Every structure is written in structure tokens, then in C-alpha cells.
PDB file of C-alpha atoms in Angstrom:
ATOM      1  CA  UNK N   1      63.584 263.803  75.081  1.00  0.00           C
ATOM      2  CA  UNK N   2      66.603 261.314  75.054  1.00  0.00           C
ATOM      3  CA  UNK N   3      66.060 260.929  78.533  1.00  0.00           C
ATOM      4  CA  UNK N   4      62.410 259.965  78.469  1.00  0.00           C
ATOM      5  CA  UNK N   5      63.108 257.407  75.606  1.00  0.00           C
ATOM      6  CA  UNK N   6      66.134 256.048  77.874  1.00  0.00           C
ATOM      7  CA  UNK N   7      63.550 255.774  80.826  1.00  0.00           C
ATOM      8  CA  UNK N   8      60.589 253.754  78.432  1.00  0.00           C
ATOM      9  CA  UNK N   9      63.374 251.820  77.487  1.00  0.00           C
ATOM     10  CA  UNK N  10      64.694 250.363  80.483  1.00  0.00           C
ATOM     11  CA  UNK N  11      60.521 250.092  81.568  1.00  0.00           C
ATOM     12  CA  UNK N  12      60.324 247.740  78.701  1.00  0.00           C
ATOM     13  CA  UNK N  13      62.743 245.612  79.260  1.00  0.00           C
ATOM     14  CA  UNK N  14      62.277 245.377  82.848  1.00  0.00           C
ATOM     15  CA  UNK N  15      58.255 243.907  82.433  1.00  0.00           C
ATOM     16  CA  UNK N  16      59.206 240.301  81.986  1.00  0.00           C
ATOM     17  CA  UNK N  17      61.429 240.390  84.452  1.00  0.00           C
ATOM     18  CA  UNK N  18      58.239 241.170  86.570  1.00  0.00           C
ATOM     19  CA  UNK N  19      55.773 238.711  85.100  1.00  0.00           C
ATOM     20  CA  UNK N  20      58.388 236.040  85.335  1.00  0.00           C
ATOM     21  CA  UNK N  21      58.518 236.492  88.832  1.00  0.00           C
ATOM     22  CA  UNK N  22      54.520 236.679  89.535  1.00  0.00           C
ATOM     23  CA  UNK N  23      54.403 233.672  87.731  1.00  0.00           C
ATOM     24  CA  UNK N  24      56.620 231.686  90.016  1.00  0.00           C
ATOM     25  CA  UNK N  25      55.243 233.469  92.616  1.00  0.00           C
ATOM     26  CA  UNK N  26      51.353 231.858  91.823  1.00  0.00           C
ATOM     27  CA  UNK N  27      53.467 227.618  91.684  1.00  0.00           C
ATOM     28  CA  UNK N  28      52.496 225.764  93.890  1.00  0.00           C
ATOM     29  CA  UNK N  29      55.393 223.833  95.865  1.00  0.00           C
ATOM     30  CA  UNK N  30      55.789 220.191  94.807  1.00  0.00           C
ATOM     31  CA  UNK N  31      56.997 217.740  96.741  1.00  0.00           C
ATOM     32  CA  UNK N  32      56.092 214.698  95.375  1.00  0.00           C
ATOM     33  CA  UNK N  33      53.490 212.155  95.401  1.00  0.00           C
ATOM     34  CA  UNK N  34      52.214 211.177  98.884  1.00  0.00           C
ATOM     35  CA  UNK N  35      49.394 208.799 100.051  1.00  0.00           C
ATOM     36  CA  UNK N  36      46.493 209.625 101.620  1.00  0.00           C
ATOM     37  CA  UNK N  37      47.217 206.982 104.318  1.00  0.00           C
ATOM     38  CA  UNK N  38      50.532 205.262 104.834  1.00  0.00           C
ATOM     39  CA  UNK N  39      50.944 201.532 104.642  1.00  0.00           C
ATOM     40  CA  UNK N  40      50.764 199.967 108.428  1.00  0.00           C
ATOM     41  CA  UNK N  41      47.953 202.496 108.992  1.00  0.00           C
ATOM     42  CA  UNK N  42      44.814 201.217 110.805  1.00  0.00           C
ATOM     43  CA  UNK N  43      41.286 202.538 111.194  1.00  0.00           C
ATOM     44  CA  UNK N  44      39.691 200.770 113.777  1.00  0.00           C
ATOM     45  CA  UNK N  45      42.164 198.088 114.503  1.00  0.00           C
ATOM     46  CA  UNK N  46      41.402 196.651 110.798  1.00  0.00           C
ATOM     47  CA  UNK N  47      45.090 197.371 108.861  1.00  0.00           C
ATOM     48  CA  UNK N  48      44.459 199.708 105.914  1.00  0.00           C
ATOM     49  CA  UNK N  49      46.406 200.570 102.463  1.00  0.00           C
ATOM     50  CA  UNK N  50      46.801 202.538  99.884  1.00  0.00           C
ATOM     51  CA  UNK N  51      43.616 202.478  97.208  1.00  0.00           C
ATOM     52  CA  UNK N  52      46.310 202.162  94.346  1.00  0.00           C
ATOM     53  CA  UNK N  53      47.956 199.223  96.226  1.00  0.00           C
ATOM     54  CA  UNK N  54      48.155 195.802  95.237  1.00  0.00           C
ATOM     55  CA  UNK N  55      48.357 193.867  98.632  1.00  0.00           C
ATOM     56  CA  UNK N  56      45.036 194.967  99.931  1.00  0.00           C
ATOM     57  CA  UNK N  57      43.825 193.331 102.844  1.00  0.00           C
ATOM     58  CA  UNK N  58      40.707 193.053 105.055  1.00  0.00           C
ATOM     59  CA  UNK N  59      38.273 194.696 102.015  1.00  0.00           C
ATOM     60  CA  UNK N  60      34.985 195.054 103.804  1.00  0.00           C
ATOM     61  CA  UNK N  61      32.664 194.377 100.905  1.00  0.00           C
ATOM     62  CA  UNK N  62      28.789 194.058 100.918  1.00  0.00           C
ATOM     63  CA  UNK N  63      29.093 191.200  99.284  1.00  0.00           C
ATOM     64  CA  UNK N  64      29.379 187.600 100.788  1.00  0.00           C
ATOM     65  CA  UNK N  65      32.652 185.549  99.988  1.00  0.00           C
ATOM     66  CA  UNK N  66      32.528 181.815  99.698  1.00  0.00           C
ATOM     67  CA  UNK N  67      35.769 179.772  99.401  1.00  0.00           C
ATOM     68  CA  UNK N  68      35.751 177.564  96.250  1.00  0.00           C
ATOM     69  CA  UNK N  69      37.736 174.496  95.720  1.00  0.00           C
ATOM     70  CA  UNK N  70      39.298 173.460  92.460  1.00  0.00           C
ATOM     71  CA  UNK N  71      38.572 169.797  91.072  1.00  0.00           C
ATOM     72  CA  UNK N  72      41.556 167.193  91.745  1.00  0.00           C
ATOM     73  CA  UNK N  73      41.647 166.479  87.767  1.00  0.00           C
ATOM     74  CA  UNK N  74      41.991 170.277  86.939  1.00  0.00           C
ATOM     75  CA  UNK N  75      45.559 169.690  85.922  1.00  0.00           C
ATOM     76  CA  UNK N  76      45.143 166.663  83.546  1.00  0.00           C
ATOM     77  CA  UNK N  77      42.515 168.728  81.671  1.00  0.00           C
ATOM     78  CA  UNK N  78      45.076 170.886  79.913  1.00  0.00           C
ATOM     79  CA  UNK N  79      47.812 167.923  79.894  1.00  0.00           C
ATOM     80  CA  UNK N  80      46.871 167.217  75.821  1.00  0.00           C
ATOM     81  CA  UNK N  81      48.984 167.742  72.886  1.00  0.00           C
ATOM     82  CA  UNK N  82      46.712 170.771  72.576  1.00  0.00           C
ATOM     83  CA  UNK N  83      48.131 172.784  75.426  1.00  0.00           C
ATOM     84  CA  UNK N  84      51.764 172.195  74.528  1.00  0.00           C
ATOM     85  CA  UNK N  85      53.285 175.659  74.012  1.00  0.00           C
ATOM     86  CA  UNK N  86      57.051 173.938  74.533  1.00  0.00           C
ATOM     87  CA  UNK N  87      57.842 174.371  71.384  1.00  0.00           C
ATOM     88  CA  UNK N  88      57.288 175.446  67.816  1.00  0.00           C
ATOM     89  CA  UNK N  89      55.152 172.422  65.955  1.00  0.00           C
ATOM     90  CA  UNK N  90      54.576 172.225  62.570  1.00  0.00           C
ATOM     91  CA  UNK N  91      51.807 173.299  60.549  1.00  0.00           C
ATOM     92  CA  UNK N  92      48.998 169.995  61.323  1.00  0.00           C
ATOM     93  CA  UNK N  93      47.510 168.339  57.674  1.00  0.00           C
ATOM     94  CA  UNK N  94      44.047 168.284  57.059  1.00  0.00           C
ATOM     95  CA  UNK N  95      44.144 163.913  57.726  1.00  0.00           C
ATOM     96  CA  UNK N  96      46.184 164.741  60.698  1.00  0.00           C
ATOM     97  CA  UNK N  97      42.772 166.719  62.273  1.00  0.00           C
ATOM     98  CA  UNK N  98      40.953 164.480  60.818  1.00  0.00           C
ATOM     99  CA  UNK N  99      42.626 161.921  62.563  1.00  0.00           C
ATOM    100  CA  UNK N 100      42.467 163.772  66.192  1.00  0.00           C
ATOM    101  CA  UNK N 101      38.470 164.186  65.961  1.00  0.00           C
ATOM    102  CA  UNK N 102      38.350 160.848  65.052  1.00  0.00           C
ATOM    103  CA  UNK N 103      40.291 159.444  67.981  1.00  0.00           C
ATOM    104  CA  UNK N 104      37.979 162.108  69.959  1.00  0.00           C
ATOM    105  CA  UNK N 105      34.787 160.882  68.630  1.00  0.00           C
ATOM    106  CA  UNK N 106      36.088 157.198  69.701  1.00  0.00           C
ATOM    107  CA  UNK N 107      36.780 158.375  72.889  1.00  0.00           C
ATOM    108  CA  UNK N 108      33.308 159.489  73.354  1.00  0.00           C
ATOM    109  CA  UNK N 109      31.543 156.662  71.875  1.00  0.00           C
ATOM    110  CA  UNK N 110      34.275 154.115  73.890  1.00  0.00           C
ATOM    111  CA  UNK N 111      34.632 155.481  76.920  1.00  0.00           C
ATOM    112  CA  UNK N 112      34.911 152.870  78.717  1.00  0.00           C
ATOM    113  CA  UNK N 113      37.040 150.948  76.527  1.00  0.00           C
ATOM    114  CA  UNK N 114      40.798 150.573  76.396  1.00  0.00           C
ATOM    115  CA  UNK N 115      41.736 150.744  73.125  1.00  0.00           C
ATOM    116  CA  UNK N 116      45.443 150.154  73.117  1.00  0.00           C
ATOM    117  CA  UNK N 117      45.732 150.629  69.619  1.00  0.00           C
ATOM    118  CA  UNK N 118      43.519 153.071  68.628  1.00  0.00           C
ATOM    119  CA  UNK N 119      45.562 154.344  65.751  1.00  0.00           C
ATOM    120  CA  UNK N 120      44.689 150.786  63.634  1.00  0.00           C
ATOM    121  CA  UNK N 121      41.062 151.555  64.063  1.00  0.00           C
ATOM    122  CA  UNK N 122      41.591 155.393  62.778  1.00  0.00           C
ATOM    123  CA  UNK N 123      43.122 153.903  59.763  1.00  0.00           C
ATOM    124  CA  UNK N 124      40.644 151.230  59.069  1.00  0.00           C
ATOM    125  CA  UNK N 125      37.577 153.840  59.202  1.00  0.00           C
ATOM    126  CA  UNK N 126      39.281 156.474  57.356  1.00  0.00           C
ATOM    127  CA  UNK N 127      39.922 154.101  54.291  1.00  0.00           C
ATOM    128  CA  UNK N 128      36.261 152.594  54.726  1.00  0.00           C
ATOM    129  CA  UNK N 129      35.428 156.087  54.587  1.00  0.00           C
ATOM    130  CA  UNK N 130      37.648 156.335  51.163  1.00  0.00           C
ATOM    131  CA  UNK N 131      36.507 153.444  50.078  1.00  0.00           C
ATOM    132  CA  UNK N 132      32.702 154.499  50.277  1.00  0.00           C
ATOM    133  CA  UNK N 133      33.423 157.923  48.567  1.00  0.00           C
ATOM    134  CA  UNK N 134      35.561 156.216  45.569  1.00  0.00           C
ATOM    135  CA  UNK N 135      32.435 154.277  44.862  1.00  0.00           C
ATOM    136  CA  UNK N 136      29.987 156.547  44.896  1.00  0.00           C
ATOM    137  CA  UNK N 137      32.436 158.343  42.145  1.00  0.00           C
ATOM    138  CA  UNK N 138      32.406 155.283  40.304  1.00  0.00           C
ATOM    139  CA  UNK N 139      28.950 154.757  40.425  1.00  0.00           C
ATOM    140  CA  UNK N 140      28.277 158.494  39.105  1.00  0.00           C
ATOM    141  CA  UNK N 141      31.274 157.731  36.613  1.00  0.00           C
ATOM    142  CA  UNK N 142      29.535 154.821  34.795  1.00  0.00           C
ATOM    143  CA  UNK N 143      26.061 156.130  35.017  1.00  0.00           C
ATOM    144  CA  UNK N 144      27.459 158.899  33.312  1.00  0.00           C
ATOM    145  CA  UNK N 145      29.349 156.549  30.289  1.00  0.00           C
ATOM    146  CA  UNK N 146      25.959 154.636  30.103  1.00  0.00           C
ATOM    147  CA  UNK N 147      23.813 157.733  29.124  1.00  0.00           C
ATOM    148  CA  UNK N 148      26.850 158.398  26.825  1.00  0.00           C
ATOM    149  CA  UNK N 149      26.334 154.867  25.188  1.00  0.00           C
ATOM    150  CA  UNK N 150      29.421 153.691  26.123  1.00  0.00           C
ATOM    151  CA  UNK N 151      31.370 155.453  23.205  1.00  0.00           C
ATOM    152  CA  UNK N 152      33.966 156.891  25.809  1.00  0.00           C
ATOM    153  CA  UNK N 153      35.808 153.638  26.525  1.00  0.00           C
ATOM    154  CA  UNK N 154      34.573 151.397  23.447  1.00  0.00           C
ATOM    155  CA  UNK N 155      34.406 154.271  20.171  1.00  0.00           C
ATOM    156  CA  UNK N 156      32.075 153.647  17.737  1.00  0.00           C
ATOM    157  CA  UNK N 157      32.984 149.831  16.946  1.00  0.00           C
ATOM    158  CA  UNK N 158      30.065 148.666  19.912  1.00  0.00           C
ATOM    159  CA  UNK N 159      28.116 152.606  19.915  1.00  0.00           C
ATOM    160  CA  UNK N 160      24.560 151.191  20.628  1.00  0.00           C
ATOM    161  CA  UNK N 161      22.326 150.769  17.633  1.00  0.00           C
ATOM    162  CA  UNK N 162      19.261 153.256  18.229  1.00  0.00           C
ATOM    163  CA  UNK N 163      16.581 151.480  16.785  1.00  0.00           C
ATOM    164  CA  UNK N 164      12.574 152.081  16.946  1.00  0.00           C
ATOM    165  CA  UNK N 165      12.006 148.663  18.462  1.00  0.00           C
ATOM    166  CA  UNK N 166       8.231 149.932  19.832  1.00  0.00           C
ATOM    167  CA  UNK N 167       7.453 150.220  16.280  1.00  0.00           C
ATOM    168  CA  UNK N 168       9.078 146.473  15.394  1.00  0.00           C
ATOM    169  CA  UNK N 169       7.120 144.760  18.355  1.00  0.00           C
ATOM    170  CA  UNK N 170       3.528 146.659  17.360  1.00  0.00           C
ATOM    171  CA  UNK N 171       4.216 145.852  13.620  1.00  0.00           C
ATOM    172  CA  UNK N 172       5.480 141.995  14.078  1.00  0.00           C
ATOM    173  CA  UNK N 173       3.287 140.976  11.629  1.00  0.00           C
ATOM    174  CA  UNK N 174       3.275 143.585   9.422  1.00  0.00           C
ATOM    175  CA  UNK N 175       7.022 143.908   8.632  1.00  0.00           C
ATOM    176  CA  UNK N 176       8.801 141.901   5.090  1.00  0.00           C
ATOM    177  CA  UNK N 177      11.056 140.239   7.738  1.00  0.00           C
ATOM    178  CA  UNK N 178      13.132 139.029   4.143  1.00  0.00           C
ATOM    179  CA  UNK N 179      13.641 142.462   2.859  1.00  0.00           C
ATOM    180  CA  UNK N 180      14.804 143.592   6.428  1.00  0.00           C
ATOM    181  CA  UNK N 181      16.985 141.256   6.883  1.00  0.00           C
ATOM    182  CA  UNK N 182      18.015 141.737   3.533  1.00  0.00           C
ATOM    183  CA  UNK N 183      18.891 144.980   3.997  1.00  0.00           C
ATOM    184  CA  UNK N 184      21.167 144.702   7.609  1.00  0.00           C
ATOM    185  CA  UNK N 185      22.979 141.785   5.826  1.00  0.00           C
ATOM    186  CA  UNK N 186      24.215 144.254   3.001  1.00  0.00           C
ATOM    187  CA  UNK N 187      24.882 146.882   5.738  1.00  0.00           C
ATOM    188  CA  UNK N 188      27.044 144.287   7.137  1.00  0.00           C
ATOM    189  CA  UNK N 189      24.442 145.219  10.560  1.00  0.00           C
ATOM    190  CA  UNK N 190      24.213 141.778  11.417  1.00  0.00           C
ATOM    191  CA  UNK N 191      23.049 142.574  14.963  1.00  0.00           C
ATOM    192  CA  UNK N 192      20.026 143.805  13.612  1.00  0.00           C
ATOM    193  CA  UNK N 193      19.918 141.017  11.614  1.00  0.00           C
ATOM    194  CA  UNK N 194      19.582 138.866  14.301  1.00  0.00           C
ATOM    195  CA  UNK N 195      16.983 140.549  15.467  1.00  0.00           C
ATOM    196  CA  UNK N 196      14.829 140.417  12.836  1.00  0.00           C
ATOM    197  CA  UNK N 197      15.702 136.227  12.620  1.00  0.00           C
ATOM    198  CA  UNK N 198      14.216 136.583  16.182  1.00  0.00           C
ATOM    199  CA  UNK N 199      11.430 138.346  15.874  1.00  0.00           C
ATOM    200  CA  UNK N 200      10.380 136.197  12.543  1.00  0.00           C
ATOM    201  CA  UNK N 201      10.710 133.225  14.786  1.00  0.00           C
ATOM    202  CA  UNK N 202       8.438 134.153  17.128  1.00  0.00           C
ATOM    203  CA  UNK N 203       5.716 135.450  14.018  1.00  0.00           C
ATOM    204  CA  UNK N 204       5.682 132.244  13.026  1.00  0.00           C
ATOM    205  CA  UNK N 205       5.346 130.762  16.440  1.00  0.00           C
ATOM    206  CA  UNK N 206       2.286 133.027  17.071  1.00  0.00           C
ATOM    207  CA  UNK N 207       0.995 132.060  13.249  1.00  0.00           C
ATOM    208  CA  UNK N 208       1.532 128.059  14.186  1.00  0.00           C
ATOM    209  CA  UNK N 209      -0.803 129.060  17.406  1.00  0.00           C
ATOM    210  CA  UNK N 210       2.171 127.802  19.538  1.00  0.00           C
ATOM    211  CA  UNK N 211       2.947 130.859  21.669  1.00  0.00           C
ATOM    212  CA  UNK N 212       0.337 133.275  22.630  1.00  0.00           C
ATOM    213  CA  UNK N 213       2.331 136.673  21.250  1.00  0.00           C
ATOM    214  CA  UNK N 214       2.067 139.438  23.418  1.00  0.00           C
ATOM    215  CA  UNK N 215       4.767 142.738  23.476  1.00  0.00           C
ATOM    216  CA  UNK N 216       4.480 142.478  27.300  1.00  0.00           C
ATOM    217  CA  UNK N 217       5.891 138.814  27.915  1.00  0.00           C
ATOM    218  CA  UNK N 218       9.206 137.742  27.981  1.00  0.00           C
ATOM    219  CA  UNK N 219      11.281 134.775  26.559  1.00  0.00           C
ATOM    220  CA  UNK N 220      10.818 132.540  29.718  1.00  0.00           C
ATOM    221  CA  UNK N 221       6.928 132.644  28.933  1.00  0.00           C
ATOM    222  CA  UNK N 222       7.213 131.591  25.482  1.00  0.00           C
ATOM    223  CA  UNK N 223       9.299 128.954  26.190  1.00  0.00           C
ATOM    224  CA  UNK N 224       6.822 127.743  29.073  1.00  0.00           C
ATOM    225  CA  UNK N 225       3.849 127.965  26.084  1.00  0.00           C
ATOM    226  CA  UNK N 226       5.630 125.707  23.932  1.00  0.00           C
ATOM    227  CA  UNK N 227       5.173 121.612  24.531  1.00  0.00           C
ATOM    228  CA  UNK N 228       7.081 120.269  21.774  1.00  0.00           C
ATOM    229  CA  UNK N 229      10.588 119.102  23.937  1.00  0.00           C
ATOM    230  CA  UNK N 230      12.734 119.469  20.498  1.00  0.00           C
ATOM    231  CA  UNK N 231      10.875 122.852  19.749  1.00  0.00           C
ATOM    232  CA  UNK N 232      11.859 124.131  23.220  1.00  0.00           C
ATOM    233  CA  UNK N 233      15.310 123.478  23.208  1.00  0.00           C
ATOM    234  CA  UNK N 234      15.123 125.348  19.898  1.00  0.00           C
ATOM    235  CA  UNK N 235      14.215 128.489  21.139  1.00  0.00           C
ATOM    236  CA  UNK N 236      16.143 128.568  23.873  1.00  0.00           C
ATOM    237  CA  UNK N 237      19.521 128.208  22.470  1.00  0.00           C
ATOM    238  CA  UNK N 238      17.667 131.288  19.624  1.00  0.00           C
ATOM    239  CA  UNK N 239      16.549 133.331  22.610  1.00  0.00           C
ATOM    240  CA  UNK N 240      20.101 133.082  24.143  1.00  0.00           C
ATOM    241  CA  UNK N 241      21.821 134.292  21.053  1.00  0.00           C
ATOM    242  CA  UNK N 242      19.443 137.189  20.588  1.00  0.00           C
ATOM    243  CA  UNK N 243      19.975 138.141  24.539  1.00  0.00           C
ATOM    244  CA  UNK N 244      23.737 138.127  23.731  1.00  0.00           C
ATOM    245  CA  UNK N 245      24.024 139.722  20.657  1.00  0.00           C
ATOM    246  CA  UNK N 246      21.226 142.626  20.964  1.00  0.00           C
ATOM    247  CA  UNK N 247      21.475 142.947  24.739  1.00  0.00           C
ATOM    248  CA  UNK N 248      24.494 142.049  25.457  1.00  0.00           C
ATOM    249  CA  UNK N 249      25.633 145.148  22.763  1.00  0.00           C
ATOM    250  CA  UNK N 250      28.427 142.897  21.120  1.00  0.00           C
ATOM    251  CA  UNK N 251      29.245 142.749  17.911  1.00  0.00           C
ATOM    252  CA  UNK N 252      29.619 140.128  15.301  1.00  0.00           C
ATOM    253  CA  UNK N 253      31.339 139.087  12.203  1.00  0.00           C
ATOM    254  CA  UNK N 254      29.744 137.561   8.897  1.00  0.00           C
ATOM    255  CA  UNK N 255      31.220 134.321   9.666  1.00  0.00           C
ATOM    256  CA  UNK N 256      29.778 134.680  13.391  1.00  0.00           C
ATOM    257  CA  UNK N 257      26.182 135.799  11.971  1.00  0.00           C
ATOM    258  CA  UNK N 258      26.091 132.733   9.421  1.00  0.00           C
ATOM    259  CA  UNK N 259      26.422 130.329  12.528  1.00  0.00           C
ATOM    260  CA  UNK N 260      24.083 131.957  14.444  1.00  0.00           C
ATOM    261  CA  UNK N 261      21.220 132.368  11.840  1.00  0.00           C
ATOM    262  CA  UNK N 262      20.933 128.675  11.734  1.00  0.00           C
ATOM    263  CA  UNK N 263      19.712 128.262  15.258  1.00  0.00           C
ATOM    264  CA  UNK N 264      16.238 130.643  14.347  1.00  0.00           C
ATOM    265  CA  UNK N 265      15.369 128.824  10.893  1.00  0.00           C
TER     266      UNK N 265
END
């Protein structure tokens, strides 16, 4: 019994030893790589290479080869600032690009100009160009004030008297011109004072039958319907002050208002 178990024993440990050597017996020897035609070969008289080789020559191809030539100016196309890889530049500004498409957009436009100092022009369009853009913000900036009344800059002192004036011109001569005027003088309003003086005046123009009243004429054409020469002169200097004071948004002290009040009596 011993001896059998010996016998498996030594079996067992023998069966590698077998399948390690079947193994190498199945390899295939390896030599290295080898080409499937040396270099300096020839088929035909034409000289033939290696298909992994880099210095092919004499390819016979289907397709026709035609010999192209390269412009003269090929060089000076990529002798700009842009295809300087020399060294590290700094980071370019936004007026700095805007300053290299402008030069490019002259050079397109003035091609055939020498502009010797181009860098004078850049800088004369690019502040036109500010110039334009800081007015149009101005313009939008006092448009803006104006629907505000103009209380931004000026407070309330000259804030813009609201006043129903369609109702004034369609009620001329319906309105107690002394009780209105009455009235702004104790307000200490004597703006709107003045512009009921003004519009009294030209009541009793209409009532005198020297003007021809109408809400849709101006000062000029009253003053062209009057004849008198001393009359005239009259209302011009009172159609002046009104103009200044009421239009013109300014306003005026009592002692200011007592001098003017004269010129519509």
C-alpha cells in the first residue's frame, strides 16, 4: 500500500514537469522582426522598400501627379506680429484689438496709400468714435432730466408749474383775471401771475377788436395785427417777459414781478 501511494506520488509531481515541456515544445522560434523585402531590393528594375518605411520612392499610383509651385510672397504672409511665437507677449487690451482691426480695415480701404503715420489716424477715429457715443449718452441723459422736470439738477426752487393752460386759453374770456391774479400774488406764484397779466392783455386786445384772438396763433401774429407803432412796441417788450418768465421756467422775486407787471397794464 505504501508503495502504491509512493508511486502516485512521484506521478503527481512529475505531470508539470511534462506539460511544461509540451508547452515549449508547441513555441514557435522567434527571431525577430524581418521585412518582407530588404531595402536596395528591386522588382523590375524600379527600387523597392519596406511598406512601413519612410523614404519611399518610385510609388506607382493611379493617380496623376502635377508639380505645384509656391507664390514668391508666401513668406511675407506670416511675417506679422501675429505669427511671432519668439517670445511670451502679454495679454493684448481690448483698445489694443481694437486698434489692430482698425489699422486692418485702413489697410483695406487705403490700399494704395502710404500712410506713414497711421497710428495718428487710429487715434483721431477712435476718439470721434468716443466722442459720438458720449453724446448720444448725453442726449439720452437730458431727455431723461426733461421728462423728470428738471428737479434732478435744479430741486424744487424752478420744478415746472403744471398748470391746465388748455383750459386758460378756451376760457380767456371767461376767467376773473383780478381774482387770479389775486390769488398767485398771495401765493407769492408770481410766474403765474404773469401769466394771467398776459393773457388779460391780450382779452382786452381781442375786446378793443385790435387782434383777431385765436388759441392757434402765436405772439408774432398779434403783433403783425396791431397798427398802433406805440401799441406794438408795447406788446412786444410784454410778450418777451411772458416768453422768459413762463417759458423760459425762471423764477422771480416780488420786487422782480412789480417791474414786470407794469409793462402789460
Amino acid at each position: 500500500m505504501k508503495i502504491k501511494l509512493l508511486i502516485f506520488f512521484l506521478i503527481f509531481l512529475s505531470s508539470p514537469v511534462f506539460a511544461q515541456q509540451e508547452e515549449e515544445d508547441n513555441e514557435i522560434p522567434f527571431d525577430g522582426y524581418t521585412e518582407v523585402l530588404p531595402k536596395n531590393d528591386s522588382i523590375g528594375g524600379v527600387p523597392v522598400y519596406s511598406a512601413d518605411s519612410l523614404l519611399q520612392k518610385g510609388v506607382i499610383t493611379d493617380t496623376p501627379l502635377k508639380e505645384r509651385n509656391l507664390s514668391t510672397d508666401i513668406k511675407d504672409k506670416y511675417k506679422g506680429e501675429d505669427f511671432d511665437y519668439s517670445a511670451n507677449k502679454p495679454k493684448t487690451s481690448f483698445l489694443e484689438k481694437l486698434k489692430k482691426k482698425l489699422r486692418r480695415l485702413l489697410d483695406r480701404l487705403f490700399s494704395d496709400t502710404d500712410f506713414n503715420k497711421i497710428s495718428k489716424y487710429e487715434h483721431n477715429i477712435i476718439r470721434l468714435i468716443g466722442i459720438i457715443v458720449l453724446g448720444i449718452l448725453l442726449y439720452f441723459v437730458i431727455k431723461y432730466l426733461m421728462r423728470k422736470d428738471g428737479n434732478w439738477f435744479f430741486g424744487k426752487k424752478n420744478q415746472k408749474i403744471n398748470i391746465p393752460s388748455n383750459d386758460i386759453v378756451e376760457n380767456i374770456h371767461e376767467i376773473n383775471f383780478r381774482e387770479m391774479i389775486s390769488k398767485a400774488e398771495n401765493q407769492q406764484d408770481y410766474r403765474l401771475a404773469i401769466r394771467y397779466h398776459f393773457l388779460r392783455m391780450l382779452k382786452t386786445l381781442t375786446d378793443k377788436n385790435l387782434i383777431d384772438w385765436n388759441p392757434e396763433k402765436t405772439n408774432r401774429d398779434y403783433i403783425s395785427e396791431i397798427s398802433a407803432s406805440e401799441l406794438k412796441e408795447q406788446f412786444k417788450d410784454a410778450s418777451r417777459i411772458f416768453d422768459y418768465v413762463w417759458y423760459g421756467e425762471f423764477s422771480i422775486n416780488e420786487t422782480e414781478y412789480k417791474t414786470y407787471k407794469d409793462k402789460f397794464n
